[in-house]
Coordinates of C-alpha atoms in Angstrom, one line a residue:
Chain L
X19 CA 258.0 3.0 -62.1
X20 CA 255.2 5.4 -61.5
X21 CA 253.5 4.6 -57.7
X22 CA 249.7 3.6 -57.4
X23 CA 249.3 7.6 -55.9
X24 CA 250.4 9.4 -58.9
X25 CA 248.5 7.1 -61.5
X26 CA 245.6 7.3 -59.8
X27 CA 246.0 11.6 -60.0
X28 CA 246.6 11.1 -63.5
X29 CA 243.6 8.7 -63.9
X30 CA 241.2 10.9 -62.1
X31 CA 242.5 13.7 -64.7
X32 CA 241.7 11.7 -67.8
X33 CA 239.0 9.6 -67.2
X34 CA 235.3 9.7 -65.2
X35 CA 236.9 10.2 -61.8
X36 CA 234.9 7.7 -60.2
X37 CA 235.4 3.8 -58.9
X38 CA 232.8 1.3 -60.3
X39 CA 232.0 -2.0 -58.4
X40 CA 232.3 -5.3 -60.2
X41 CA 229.7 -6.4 -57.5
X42 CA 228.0 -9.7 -59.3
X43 CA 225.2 -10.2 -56.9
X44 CA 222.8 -12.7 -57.0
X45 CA 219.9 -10.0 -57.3
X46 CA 221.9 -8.4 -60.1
X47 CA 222.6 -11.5 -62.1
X48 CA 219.0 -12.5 -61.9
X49 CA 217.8 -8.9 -63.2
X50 CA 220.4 -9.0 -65.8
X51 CA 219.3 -12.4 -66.7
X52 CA 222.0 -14.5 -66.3
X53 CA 223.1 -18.0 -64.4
X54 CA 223.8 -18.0 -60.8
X55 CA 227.4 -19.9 -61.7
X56 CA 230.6 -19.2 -62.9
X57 CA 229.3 -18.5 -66.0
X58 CA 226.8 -16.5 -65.4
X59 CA 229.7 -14.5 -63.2
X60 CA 231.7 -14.3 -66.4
X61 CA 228.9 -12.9 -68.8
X62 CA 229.1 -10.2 -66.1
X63 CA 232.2 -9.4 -65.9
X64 CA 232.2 -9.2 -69.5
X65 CA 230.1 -6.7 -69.8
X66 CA 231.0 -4.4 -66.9
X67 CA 235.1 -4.3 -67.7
X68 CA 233.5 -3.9 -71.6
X69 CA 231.1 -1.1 -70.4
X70 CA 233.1 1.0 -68.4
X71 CA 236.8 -0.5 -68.6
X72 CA 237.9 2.8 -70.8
X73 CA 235.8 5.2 -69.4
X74 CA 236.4 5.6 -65.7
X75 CA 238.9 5.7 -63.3
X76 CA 238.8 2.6 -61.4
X77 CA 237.1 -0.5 -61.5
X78 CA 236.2 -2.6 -58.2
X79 CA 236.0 -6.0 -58.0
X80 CA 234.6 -7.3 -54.6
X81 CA 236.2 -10.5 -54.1
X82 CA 233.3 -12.0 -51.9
X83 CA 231.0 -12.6 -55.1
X84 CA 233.7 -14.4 -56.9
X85 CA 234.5 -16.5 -53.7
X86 CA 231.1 -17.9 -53.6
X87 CA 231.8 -19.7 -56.4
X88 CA 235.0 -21.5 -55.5
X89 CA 237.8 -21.9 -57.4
X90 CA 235.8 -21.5 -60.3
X91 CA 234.9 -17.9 -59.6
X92 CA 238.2 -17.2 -58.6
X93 CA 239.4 -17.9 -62.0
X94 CA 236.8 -15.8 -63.3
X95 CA 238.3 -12.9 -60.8
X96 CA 241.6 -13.4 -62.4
X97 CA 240.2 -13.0 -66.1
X98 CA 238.1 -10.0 -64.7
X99 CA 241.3 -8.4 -63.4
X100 CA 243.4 -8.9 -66.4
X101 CA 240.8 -7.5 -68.5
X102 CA 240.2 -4.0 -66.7
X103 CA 243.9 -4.1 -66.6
X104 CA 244.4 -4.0 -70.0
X105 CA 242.1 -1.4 -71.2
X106 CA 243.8 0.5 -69.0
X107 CA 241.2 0.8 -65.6
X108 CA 243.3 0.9 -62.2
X109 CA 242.0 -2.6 -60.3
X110 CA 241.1 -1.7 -57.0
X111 CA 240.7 -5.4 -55.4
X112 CA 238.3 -5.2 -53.1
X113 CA 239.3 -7.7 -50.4
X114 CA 239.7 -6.7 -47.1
X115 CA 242.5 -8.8 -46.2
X116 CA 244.1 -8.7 -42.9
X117 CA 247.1 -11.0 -41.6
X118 CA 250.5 -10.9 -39.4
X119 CA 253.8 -11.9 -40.4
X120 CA 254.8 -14.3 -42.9
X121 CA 250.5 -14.7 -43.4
X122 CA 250.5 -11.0 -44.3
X123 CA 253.2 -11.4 -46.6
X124 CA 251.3 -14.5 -48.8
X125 CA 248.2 -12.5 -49.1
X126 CA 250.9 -10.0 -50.7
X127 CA 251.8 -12.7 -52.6
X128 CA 248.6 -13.3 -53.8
X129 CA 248.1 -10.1 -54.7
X130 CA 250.5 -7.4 -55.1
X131 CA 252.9 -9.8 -57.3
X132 CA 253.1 -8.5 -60.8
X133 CA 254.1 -12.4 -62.0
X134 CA 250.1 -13.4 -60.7
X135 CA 247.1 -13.9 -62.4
X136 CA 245.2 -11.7 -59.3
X137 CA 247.8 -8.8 -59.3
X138 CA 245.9 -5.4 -58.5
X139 CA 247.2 -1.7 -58.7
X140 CA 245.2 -1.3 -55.0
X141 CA 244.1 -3.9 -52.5
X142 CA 241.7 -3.1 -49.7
X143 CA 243.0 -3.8 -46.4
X144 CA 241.8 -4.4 -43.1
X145 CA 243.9 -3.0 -40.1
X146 CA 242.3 -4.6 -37.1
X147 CA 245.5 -6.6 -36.1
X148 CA 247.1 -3.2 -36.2
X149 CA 248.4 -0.7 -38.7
X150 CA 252.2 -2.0 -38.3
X151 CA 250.6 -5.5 -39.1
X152 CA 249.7 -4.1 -42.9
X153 CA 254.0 -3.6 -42.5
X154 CA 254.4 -6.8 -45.5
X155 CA 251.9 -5.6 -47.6
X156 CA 253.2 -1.8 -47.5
X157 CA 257.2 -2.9 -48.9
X158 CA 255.4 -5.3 -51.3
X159 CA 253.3 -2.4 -53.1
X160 CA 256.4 0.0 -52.5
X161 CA 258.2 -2.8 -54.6
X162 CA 255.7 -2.9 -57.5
X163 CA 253.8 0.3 -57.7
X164 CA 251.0 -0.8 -56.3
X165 CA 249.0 1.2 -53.7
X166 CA 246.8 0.0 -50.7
X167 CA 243.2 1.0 -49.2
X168 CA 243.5 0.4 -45.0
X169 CA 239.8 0.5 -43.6
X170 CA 240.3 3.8 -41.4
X171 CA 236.0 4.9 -41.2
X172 CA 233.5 3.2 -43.4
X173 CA 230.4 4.4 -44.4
X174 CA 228.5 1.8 -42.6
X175 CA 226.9 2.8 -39.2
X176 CA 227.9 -0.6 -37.1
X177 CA 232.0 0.7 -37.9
X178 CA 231.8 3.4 -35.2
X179 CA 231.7 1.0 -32.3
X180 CA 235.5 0.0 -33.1
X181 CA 236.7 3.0 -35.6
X182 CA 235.8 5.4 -32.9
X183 CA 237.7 4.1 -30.5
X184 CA 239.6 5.6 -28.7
X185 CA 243.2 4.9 -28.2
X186 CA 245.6 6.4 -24.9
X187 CA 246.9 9.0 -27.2
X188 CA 243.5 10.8 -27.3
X189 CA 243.2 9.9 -31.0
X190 CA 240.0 7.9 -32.4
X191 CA 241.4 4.3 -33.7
X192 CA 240.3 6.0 -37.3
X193 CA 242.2 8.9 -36.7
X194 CA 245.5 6.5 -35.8
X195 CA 244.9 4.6 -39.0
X196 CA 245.0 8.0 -41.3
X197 CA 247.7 9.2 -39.6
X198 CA 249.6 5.7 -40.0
X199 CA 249.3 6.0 -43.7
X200 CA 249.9 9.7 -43.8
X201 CA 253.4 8.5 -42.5
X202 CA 254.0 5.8 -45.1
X203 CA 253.1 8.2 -47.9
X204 CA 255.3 11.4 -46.5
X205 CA 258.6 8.5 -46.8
X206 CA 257.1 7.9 -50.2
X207 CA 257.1 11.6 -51.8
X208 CA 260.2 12.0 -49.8
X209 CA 261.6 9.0 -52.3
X210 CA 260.3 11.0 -55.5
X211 CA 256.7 10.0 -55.5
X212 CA 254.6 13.5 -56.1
X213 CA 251.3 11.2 -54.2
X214 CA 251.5 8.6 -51.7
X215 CA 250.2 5.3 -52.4
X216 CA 248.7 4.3 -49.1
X217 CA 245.0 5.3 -49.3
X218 CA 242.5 4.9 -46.8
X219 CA 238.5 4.1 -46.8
X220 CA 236.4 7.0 -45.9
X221 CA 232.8 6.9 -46.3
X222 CA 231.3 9.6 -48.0
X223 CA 228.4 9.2 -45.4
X224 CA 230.2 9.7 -41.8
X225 CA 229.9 13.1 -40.3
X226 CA 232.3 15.6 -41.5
X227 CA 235.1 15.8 -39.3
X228 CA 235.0 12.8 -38.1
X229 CA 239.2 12.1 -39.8
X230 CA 241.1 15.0 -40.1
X231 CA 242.4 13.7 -43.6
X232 CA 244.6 17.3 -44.1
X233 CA 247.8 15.7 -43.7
X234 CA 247.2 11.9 -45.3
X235 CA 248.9 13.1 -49.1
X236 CA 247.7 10.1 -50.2
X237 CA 244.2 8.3 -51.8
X238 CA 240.9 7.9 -50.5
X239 CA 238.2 5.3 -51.6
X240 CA 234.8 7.1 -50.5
X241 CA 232.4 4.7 -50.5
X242 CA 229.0 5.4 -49.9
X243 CA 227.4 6.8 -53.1
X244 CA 224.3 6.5 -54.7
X245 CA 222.2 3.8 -53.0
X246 CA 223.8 4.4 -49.3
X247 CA 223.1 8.1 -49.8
X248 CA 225.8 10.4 -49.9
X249 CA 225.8 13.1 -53.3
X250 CA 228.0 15.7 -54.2
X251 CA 226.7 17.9 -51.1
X252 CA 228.2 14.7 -49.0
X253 CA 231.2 14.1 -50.9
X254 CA 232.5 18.4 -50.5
X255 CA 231.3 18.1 -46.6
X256 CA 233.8 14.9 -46.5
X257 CA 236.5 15.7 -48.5
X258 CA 236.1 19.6 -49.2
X259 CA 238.8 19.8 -52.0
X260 CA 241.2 17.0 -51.3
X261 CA 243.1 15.6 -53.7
X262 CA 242.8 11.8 -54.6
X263 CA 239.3 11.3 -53.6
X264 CA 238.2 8.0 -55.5
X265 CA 234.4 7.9 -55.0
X266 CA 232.9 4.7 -55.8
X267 CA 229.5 3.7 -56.4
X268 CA 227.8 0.1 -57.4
X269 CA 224.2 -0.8 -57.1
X270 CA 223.0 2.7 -58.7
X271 CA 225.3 2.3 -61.7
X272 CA 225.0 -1.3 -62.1
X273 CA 220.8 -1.0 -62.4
X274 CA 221.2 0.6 -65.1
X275 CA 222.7 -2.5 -66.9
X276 CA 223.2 -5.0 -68.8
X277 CA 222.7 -2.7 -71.4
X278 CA 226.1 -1.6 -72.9
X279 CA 225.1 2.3 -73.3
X280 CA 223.2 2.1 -70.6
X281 CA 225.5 1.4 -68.2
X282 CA 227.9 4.5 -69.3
X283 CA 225.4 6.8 -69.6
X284 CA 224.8 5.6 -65.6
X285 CA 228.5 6.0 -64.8
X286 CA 228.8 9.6 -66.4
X287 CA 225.3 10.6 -64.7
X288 CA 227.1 10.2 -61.1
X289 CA 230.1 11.2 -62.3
X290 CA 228.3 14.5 -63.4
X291 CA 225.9 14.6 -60.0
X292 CA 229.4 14.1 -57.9
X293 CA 231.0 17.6 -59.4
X294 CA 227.8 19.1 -58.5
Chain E
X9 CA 221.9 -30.4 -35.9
X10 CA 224.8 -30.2 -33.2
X11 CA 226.1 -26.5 -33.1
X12 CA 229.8 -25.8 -33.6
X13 CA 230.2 -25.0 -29.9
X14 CA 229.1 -28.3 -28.9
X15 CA 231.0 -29.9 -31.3
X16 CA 233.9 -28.4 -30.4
X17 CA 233.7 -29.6 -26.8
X18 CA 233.4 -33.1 -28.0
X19 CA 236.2 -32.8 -30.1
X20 CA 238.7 -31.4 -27.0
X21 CA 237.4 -34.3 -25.5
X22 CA 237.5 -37.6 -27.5
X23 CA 240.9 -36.4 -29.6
X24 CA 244.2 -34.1 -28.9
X25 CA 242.7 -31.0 -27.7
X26 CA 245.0 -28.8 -30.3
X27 CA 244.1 -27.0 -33.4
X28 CA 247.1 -27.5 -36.1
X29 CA 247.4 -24.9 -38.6
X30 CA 247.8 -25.6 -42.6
X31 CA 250.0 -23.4 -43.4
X32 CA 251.9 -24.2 -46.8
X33 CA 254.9 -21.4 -45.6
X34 CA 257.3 -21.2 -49.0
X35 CA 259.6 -22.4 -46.5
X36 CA 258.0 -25.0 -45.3
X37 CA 257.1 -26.3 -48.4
X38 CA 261.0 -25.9 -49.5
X39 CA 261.9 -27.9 -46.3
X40 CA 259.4 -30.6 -47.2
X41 CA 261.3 -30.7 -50.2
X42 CA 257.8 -29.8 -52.4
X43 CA 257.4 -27.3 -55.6
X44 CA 256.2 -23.8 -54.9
X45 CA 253.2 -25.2 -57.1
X46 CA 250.0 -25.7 -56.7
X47 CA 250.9 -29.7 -57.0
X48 CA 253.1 -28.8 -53.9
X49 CA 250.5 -27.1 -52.4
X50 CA 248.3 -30.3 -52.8
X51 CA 250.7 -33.4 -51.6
X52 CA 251.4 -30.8 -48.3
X53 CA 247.6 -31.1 -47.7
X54 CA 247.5 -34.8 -48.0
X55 CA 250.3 -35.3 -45.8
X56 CA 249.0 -32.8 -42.8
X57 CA 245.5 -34.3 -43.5
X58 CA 246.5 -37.6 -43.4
X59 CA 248.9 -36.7 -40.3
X60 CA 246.3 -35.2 -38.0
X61 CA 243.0 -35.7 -39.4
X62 CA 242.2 -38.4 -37.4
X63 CA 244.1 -37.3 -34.3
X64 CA 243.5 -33.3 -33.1
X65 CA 240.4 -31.7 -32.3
X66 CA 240.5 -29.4 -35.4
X67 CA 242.7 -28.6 -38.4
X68 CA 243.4 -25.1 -39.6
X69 CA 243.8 -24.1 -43.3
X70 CA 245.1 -20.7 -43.8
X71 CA 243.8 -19.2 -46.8
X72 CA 246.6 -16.7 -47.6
X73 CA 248.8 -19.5 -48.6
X74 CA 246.3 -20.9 -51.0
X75 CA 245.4 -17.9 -52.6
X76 CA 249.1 -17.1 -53.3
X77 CA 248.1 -20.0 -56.6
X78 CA 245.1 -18.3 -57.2
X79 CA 242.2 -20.3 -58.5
X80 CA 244.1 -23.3 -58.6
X81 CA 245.3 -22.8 -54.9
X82 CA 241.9 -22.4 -54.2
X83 CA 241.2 -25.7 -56.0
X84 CA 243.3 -27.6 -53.4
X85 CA 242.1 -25.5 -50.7
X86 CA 239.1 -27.3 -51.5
X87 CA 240.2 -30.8 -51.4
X88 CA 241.9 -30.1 -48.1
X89 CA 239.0 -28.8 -46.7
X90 CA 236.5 -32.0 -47.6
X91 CA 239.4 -34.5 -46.8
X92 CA 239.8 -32.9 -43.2
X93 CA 236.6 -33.0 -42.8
X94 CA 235.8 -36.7 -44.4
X95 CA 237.9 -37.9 -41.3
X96 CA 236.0 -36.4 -38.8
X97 CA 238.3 -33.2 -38.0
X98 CA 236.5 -30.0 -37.7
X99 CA 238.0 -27.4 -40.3
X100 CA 238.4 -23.9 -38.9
X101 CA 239.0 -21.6 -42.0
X102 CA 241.4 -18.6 -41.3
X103 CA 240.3 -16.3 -43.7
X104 CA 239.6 -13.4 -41.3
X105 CA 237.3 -12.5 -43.4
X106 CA 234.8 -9.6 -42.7
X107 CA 232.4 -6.8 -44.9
X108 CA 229.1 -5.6 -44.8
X109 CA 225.5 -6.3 -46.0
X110 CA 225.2 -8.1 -48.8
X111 CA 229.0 -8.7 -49.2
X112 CA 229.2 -10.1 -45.9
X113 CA 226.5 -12.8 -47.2
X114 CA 228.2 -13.6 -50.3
X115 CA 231.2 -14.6 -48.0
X116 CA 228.5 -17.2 -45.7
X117 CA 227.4 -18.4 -48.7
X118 CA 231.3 -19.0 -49.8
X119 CA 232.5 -20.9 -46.7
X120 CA 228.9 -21.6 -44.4
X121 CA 226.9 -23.2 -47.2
X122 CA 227.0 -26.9 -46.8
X123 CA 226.6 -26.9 -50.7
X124 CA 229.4 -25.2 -51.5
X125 CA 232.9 -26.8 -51.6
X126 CA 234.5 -24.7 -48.8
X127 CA 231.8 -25.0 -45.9
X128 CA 233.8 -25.3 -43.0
X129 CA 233.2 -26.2 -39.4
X130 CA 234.1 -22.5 -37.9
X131 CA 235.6 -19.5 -40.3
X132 CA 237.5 -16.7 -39.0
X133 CA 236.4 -12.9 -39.5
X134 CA 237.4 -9.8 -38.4
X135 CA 235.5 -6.9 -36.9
X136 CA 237.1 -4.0 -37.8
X137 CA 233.6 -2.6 -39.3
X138 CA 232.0 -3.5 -36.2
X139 CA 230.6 -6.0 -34.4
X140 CA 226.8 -5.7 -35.8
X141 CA 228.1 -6.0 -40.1
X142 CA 228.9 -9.6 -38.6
X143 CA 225.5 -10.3 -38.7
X144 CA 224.9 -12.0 -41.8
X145 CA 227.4 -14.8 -41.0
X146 CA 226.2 -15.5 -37.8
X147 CA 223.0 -15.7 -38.9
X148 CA 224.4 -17.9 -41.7
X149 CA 226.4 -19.9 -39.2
X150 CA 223.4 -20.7 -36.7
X151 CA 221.7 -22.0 -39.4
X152 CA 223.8 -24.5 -40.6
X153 CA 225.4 -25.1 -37.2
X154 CA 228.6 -23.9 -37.7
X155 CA 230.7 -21.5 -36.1
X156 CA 232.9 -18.3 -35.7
X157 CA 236.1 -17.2 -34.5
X158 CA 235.9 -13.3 -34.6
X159 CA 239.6 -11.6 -34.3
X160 CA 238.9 -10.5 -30.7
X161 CA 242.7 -9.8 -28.8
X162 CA 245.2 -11.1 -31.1
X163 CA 248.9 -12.7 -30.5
X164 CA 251.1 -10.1 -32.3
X165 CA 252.0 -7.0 -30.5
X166 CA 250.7 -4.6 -33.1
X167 CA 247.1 -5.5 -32.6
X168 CA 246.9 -2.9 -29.1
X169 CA 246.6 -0.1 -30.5
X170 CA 243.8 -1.3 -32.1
X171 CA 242.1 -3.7 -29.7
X172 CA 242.5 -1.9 -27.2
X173 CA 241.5 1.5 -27.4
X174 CA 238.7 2.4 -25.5
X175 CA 234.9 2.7 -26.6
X176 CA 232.5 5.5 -24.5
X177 CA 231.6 2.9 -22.1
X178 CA 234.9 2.3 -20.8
X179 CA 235.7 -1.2 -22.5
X180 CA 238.4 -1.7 -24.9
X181 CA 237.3 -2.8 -28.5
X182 CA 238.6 -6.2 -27.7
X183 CA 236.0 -6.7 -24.5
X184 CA 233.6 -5.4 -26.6
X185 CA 233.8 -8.2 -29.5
X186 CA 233.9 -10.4 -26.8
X187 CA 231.0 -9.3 -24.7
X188 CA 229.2 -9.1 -28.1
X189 CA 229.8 -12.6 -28.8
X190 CA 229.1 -13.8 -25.5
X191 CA 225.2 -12.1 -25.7
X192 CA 225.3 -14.5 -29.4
X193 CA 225.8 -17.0 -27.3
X194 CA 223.4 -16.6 -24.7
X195 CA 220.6 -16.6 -27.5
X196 CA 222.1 -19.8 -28.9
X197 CA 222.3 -21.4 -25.2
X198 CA 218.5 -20.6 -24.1
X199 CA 217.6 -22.0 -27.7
X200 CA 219.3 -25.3 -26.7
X201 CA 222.7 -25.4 -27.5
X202 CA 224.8 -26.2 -24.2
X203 CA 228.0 -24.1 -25.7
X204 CA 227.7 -21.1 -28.4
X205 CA 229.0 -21.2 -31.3
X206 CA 230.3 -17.7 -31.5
X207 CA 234.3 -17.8 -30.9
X208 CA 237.0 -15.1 -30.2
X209 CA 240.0 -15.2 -31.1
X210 CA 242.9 -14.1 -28.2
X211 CA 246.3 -14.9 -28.4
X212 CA 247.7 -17.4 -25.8
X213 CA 250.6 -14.6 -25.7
X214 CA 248.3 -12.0 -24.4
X215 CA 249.2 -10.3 -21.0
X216 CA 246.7 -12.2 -17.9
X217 CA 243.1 -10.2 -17.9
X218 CA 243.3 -7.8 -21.2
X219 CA 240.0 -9.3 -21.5
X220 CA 237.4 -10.8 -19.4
X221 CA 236.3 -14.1 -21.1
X222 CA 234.1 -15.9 -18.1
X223 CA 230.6 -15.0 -20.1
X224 CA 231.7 -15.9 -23.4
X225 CA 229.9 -19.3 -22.6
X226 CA 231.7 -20.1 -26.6
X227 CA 234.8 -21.0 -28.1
X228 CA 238.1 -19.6 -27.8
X229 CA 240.9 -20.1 -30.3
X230 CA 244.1 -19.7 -28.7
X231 CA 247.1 -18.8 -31.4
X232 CA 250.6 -18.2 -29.8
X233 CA 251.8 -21.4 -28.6
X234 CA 254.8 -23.0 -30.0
X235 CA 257.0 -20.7 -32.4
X236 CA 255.0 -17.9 -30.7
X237 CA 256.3 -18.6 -27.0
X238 CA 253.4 -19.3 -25.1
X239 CA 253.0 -23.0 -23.4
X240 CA 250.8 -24.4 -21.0
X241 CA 251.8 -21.7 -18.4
X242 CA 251.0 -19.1 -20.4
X243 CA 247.9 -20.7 -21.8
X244 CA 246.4 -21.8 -17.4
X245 CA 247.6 -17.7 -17.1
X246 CA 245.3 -16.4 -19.8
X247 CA 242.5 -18.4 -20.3
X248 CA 242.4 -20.6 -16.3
X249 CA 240.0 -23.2 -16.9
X250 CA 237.9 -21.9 -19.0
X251 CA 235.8 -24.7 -21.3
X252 CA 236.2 -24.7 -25.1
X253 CA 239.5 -23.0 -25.6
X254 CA 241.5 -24.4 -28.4
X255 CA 245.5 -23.7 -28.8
X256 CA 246.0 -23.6 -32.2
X257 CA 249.9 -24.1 -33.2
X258 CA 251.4 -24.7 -36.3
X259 CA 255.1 -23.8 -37.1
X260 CA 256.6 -25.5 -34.5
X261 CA 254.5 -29.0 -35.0
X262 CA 254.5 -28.5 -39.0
X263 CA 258.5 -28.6 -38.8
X264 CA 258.6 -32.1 -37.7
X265 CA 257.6 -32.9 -41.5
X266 CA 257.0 -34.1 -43.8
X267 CA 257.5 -37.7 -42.2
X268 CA 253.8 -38.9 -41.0
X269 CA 254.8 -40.2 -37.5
X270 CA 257.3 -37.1 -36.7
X271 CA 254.3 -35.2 -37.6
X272 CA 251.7 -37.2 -35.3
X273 CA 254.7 -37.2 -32.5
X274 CA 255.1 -33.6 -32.6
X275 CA 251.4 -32.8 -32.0
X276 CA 251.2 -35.3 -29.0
X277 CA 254.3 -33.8 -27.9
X278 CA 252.8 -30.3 -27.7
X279 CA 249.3 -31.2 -26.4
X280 CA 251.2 -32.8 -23.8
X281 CA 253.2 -29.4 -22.5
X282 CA 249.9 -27.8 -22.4
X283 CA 248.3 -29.9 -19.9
X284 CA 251.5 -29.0 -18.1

């Protein structure tokens, strides 16, 4: 079984290196002219997975716009999910969970089980109960080659107040968080992995230096692109020549849509901006 | 429209002053001799609704275990949420939920829009990306008089090393969710509200003073007691007499199941040893 780490190295090598959002706004499905429902929520899904499910990277659906619609749009997520899976995209499931214990452990369930319908190769996590709290969902990727994205410092500017943190070590909270992972992922390559599989989020946008990332050996979803601001300029102050950095972009590339060709040509224009 | 905080006092005062968690545990629902189905999923709902609807301040879904069934966990997660709160119990959805912007919106319109079928009485988030991307659910949850528990100083011990590292003020992230929170509140009080509606969550386990809590002037949601080892001693050490603190136990009451009475017993039972 190849880890989330080195498919997503091998991904980045063959495809647009570069995550899109499944973001199904309300804004968006009104410009695109379709139904705020579950329908209306399929149609787009359709269309994005169809657009850009064999062209780039990684696709990222944001669980928070399916939500709103219940179990209904939930069921929509799953059929999203399946479908960038089988053209071959690496699902990044953007969901931000964030549990102890045995509650941990069902969100891993939910979605780092290959058996269900939501199964991801990478699910966003959120550490603010503590990086050894993230403990169930580690093993369960580590069982099924799935790979994880721990908030460490986003790209919005309200994050600072807790990422920045500073713990009695002398290390920023953000800092903690990278180094965490880093530790996961040297036991993985250790075990035969060339790449770890426990990424973190780094925004393209936060001040260079802010995470000393050197030692992670593992991925990175750099958010931030396009509409929030951050180019190619941003992306080599961040990351300098890292290796995989996933950057991911939504509202930029998805105003180009609904239009089929439209939409990849938008895709490959960042892509191309991002190498600079 | 009564605010969440106010409601909440009510509710500690006219039924059990205890929060009981939904927590369909694989276990649990194996003890209760039920399927690990969705059907399972359901009858547990009806039995811990039916149990302690009418009886304890508040009932807590967790969403994890629900989500484990995907959309058609998510479909009894809905019933369970509009049968609690047909009989009067407020529903506090632990979903720790927490993003940014527009994201953050889509989850208040998932679970604080009255219209939609999992509006709930008071939904968990978590601040990891700082206090201020809260915003859009408390907005959301002012206007449609519900409330929030944010993830303030949790039970479990891995949550110090992020809660409380230590901003350039001198507080610990923790104080500063809090203190957050409590200037929420303030607005919501001088605008007429006798209690905010802005909770924290800190665990009933926590060590006497981590946090200050006398100008939160809002809820508190108190996990730890039971399974977790804290008890009335423990919950008089942390939180004194603070109004609008709500112990929230589940493992230990939910293993009285699945008979109704032992269920109804084992709550009286432990709202009895924290009065002390």
């Amino acid at each position: 079984m190849t880890g989330f780490g080195d498919r997503l190295l091998a991904a980045l090598d063959q495809r647009l290196p570069l995550c899109v959002g499944i973001d199904p706004h309300p804004q968006l499905l009104e410009a695109w002219g379709l139904p705020q429902t579950p329908s209306g929520l399929r149609t787009f899904g359709e269309i994005t997975v169809g657009a850009f499910g064999d062209q780039v990277a990684a696709l990222k659906p944001q669980s928070a716009f399916f939500e709103r619609f219940g179990a209904a749009g939930i069921g929509v997520l799953e059929d999203v999910v399946a479908g960038a899976r089988a053209v071959g995209a690496l699902v990044v499931l953007d969901a931000k969970r964030g549990d102890i214990g045995s509650t941990a452990a069902a969100y891993a369930d939910a979605y780092l089980d290959p058996e269900r319908a939501l199964f991801c190769d990478a699910l966003t996590v959120s550490p603010y109960l503590g990086f050894g709290s993230l403990q169930p969902f580690i093993e369960r990727a580590g069982e099924v080659g799935s790979g994880l994205f721990v908030l460490a410092r986003t790209s919005n500017s309200e994050g600072a107040s807790v990422q920045a943190a500073t713990g009695p070590e002398g290390l920023s909270t953000a800092q903690r968080i990278v180094d965490d992972a880093a530790a996961v992922n040297a036991a993985l390559i250790a075990d035969g992995q060339s790449f770890g599989s426990i990424g973190v989020v780094v925004g393209a946008t936060v001040a260079p230096g802010s995470v000393e990332l050197g030692r992670l050996r593992g991925p990175v979803l750099a958010p931030g692109i396009g509409a929030q601001g951050a180019g190619g300029a941003e992306l080599r102050a961040v990351f300098g020549d890292l290796p995989g950095v996933l950057p991911t972009s939504s509202r930029e590339i998805l105003g180009a849509g609904p239009d089929h060709d439209a939409l990849r040509a938008a895709a490959e224009r960042t892509a191309a901006t991002l190498r600079g």
